[in-house]
């Protein structure tokens, strides 16, 4: 195998391999132990124990909305099992149960996650859960390609959920993608398009209108008739005010959820406790909803088919309970009803109570170990207070014609969601596409931007907050602003375990087995006499060494004229992404004395930085190229250290200047 | 001035300074001479002559749509005068005259260019044309910041032209931006938003409806009532067929324009010839239009206010000439009329003739040395054949209700424009926003994607084609696929002029004055004895050296205790972007003997690659970081070469494998 044949990406994959962040990240309980007990990983029994425990604790990665996990995956952090078939199955059944069970959750986040899993699966042409390999798409068996598929899957998920193909692409770019280029956009766009079309077609058949393609998305917020409902310049300040309210409420939501998550990490980390908490939330949700509906006296006349199952309760015949309309429908239906029901359908008291209660319920529910999205609950909270806002405005201005409560419900929904997740561009387009209305694009944009600016003053967005809480080495777009004074020398890991061009098999096995050097990339240095300092020659990955060991590519064996099959690129691809651990490879005592020639397989020109390079410069290189290892050299090209993702992700701008974070250990 | 104070970007600007691509690029006639006469730049008289000639030839950069120029600017190629106030004035008056004069041109490209110029001007807080410095925004006086502003300006231009704020952002990302990050998107989005709002407000006042904000864009394609005009699944193949037609017609358009541009570069390179050609085109356009209108017998009954100035000609009273409706309106009005006039408003014969004639006129006009966009003419051609297509379809299917000619006119317009410029995502959103219709989003997307795929089989998009014709060292997203066999050693420029840490002023002046070493960055090497090879220490830019020379920052002067003002970052910023040429700096014979200490000012950790690095790897580094110079070192960290933008842009995948292009020389 020549160097030319070896692909650059393969040599220098941009995503961490599975074993770099073994199994802790999605487990809150593991994080706890990692953070507060500082597990000693030199103890391999301990590691096996963790392995064991993980197996009991089935696919916890299926909990939550999945968006933070996908975001991390696309940033280059591999979260185990995040794109497994098993996760998909659990996620899908989980979200069906949580939505049906009446929790304050949505199904959009899980749909996005599901889209990603399906994309990842298709791209690999095999399923490890099913133990089937279809022998197709082998070209895609590497991290960069898989990542692009996952981006496209996420976009397809949004696209299907909201009938928003362009919104899906933008979601994937704004919220997901950490790397971006034109071809990627193209592919994502194509995936979104196919997704929308397929869903539309299937739903149209389901609804009995086979040919008319009238069902663009699963969730349709109903068409806003822009002819009737325009906006005037007087309303601009009102929209900005709503954005401010949305930003503040979003920040409150995030802050409460932050404390709650901290509490959960600390105290609710046993599966049984998690189940009990979920049951408790479900019970409280049902009870509170029932009490509110029961005690509500907000009766409204039935108006045709605005609801499928109106609840009469204590209302007169021909009337329905409007609190039940908000609580007993699926959240999506409630949102539509808040957007489109004619003025007067809701009592302000009902809306106020509903907002208050649903706000806390949604906040409590998010972060529970159930599959659950936060999109729709946020929209519902926002729609409720937005409508209330509209009604109040209408009272204040003497029922002016422009103060339509539906319009304010829409703006409130945008403001609340924007305040929680802090998306702007993609959310604008999603709302435009989901309401089939372009006219409100500008006010929605304004509201979302205000909500983001106001919210950012207080606390990060919900997804970023959860990523930070999970201590994932997530690399943001830019290095912290005050980090100019740090240089590569200060951030790098040192000393580095280097290998020589021709290295003894025994040394390699020892290095790979050693828990102290659990790096995934090893600089290869020049094999000269010991008086000269060793110069950097290349970089070789743990996974490559393992494949080489497995195939016993030793110099002696080729010298001895043994018919040795030449190692091909395919051997590396087939092993992807689960390279066997070093323990599973048997190396005899004789073989330990053999040598391996790494020069054929190593990456001969790894990216390097001089040790004086500033942190922002190192960060930029790392981030722009999606690196995993960056070799730090002195001015004689001798290896002095290695910068890994975690060396960089550690630094963050806190309140007291630059802070060092404790990240999940490996 | 400490190193910390010096910004990374300042040390390593990502855009070529003005003197790298002196003055040839926008001059087709200059390109000719550069290509075919291989001007000898060692002759400085010759250069002055060119300078002279340029002054006569006023702002030729204002010609054309400006989009290719902006695209180059954002890619990091500095095209002189592209963001000057003078260019703006010429462009705006030029486009008014060309549109009013009845040429087959649009005003959208120029509007986008104008937006960029205004943004660049605002960001710098000064105007060199007006010789005013407002002393504001000095922070933005560097290439990276200015580039971000230019992106935002382009987006604001689209936003104002089509009333499409989201479309504007996407245009800027898809077509313009070569570098992308989340913050940039944010800023661009904000600019678009403000632009739309301002335009809407001003137009609303102009139209007398001060408060209702009902005029989202300059060009409004009219609202498609999606209730009435949906699409069914039967039409999907029809749309795809239209996309194919659009792709083919777009490729024909581009191919014809390519030959025409080659002809122009070769033969029409004197200003007087250019003026004569423009006059000829104008005369032919007017004549052909008049002949067609005159000979047309397509009379249609007047239907209310569909046209402001219907032309009766030989028609009976109460009728108008429909060929005149297509030709005598502004192109924008004609597009709207083709989209929305009821079925039967146009005779198929009229449409066919119009398409044919307008196609050739538009093709001839684009590339003329007048300010002119290609957006609207493309839409008009497409709308005409799309409507014809719809009418034929209606005949074929027996006037089926779904075969509305307006809908097909819209799809045809999208197909034709997509086939010419090859945008997908942004164009979809622009069309959605400009027609206030989300329902047609999916078919438009489908048509655009088909058009792009089909068109790409034959020839590049129009803008890329013009960029290539101008031999600009434009870096695409990826290295050519077959370039793996090339290494840094083969592409780099060598030998490199290096400077020492402490260098004689005389040497520096000689290096800067020498025409042979017209690089803009110089590696700084270690100042040891001559037996040891010199090791790379840093990189210093020509512009920095000139500022240092200008302020006479010599070691001797500080030793002599002269009260020397310390050089601050501001001195570099103030000089930006027009650093004086070396000839303008007087250095006395005594001063030539002084030394300069470069270590304080150089970039101490320039990006480097080993000489074995493959071209794709070098390309990726260059492209991802937006570099201008990349130092190639051997494994002892000694400088062996320098890779510049042009070394990389030279390689392109042609029909016979990897090709080396001849680029504009410097």
PDB file of N, CA and C in Angstrom, chain B residues 3 129 199 277 502:
ATOM      1  N   UNK B   3       4.266  41.671  21.016  1.00  0.00           N
ATOM      2  CA  UNK B   3       3.645  40.729  20.092  1.00  0.00           C
ATOM      3  C   UNK B   3       2.199  40.460  20.443  1.00  0.00           C
ATOM      4  N   UNK B 129     -11.692  58.250  -1.859  1.00  0.00           N
ATOM      5  CA  UNK B 129     -12.087  59.075  -2.995  1.00  0.00           C
ATOM      6  C   UNK B 129     -12.394  60.496  -2.526  1.00  0.00           C
ATOM      7  N   UNK B 199     -35.881  49.696   3.444  1.00  0.00           N
ATOM      8  CA  UNK B 199     -36.446  49.818   2.110  1.00  0.00           C
ATOM      9  C   UNK B 199     -37.964  49.810   2.169  1.00  0.00           C
ATOM     10  N   UNK B 277     -19.320  49.117 -29.304  1.00  0.00           N
ATOM     11  CA  UNK B 277     -20.065  47.866 -29.152  1.00  0.00           C
ATOM     12  C   UNK B 277     -21.330  48.099 -28.324  1.00  0.00           C
ATOM     13  N   UNK B 502      17.849  40.318  12.518  1.00  0.00           N
ATOM     14  CA  UNK B 502      18.396  41.673  12.531  1.00  0.00           C
ATOM     15  C   UNK B 502      18.995  41.890  11.159  1.00  0.00           C
TER      16      UNK B 502
END
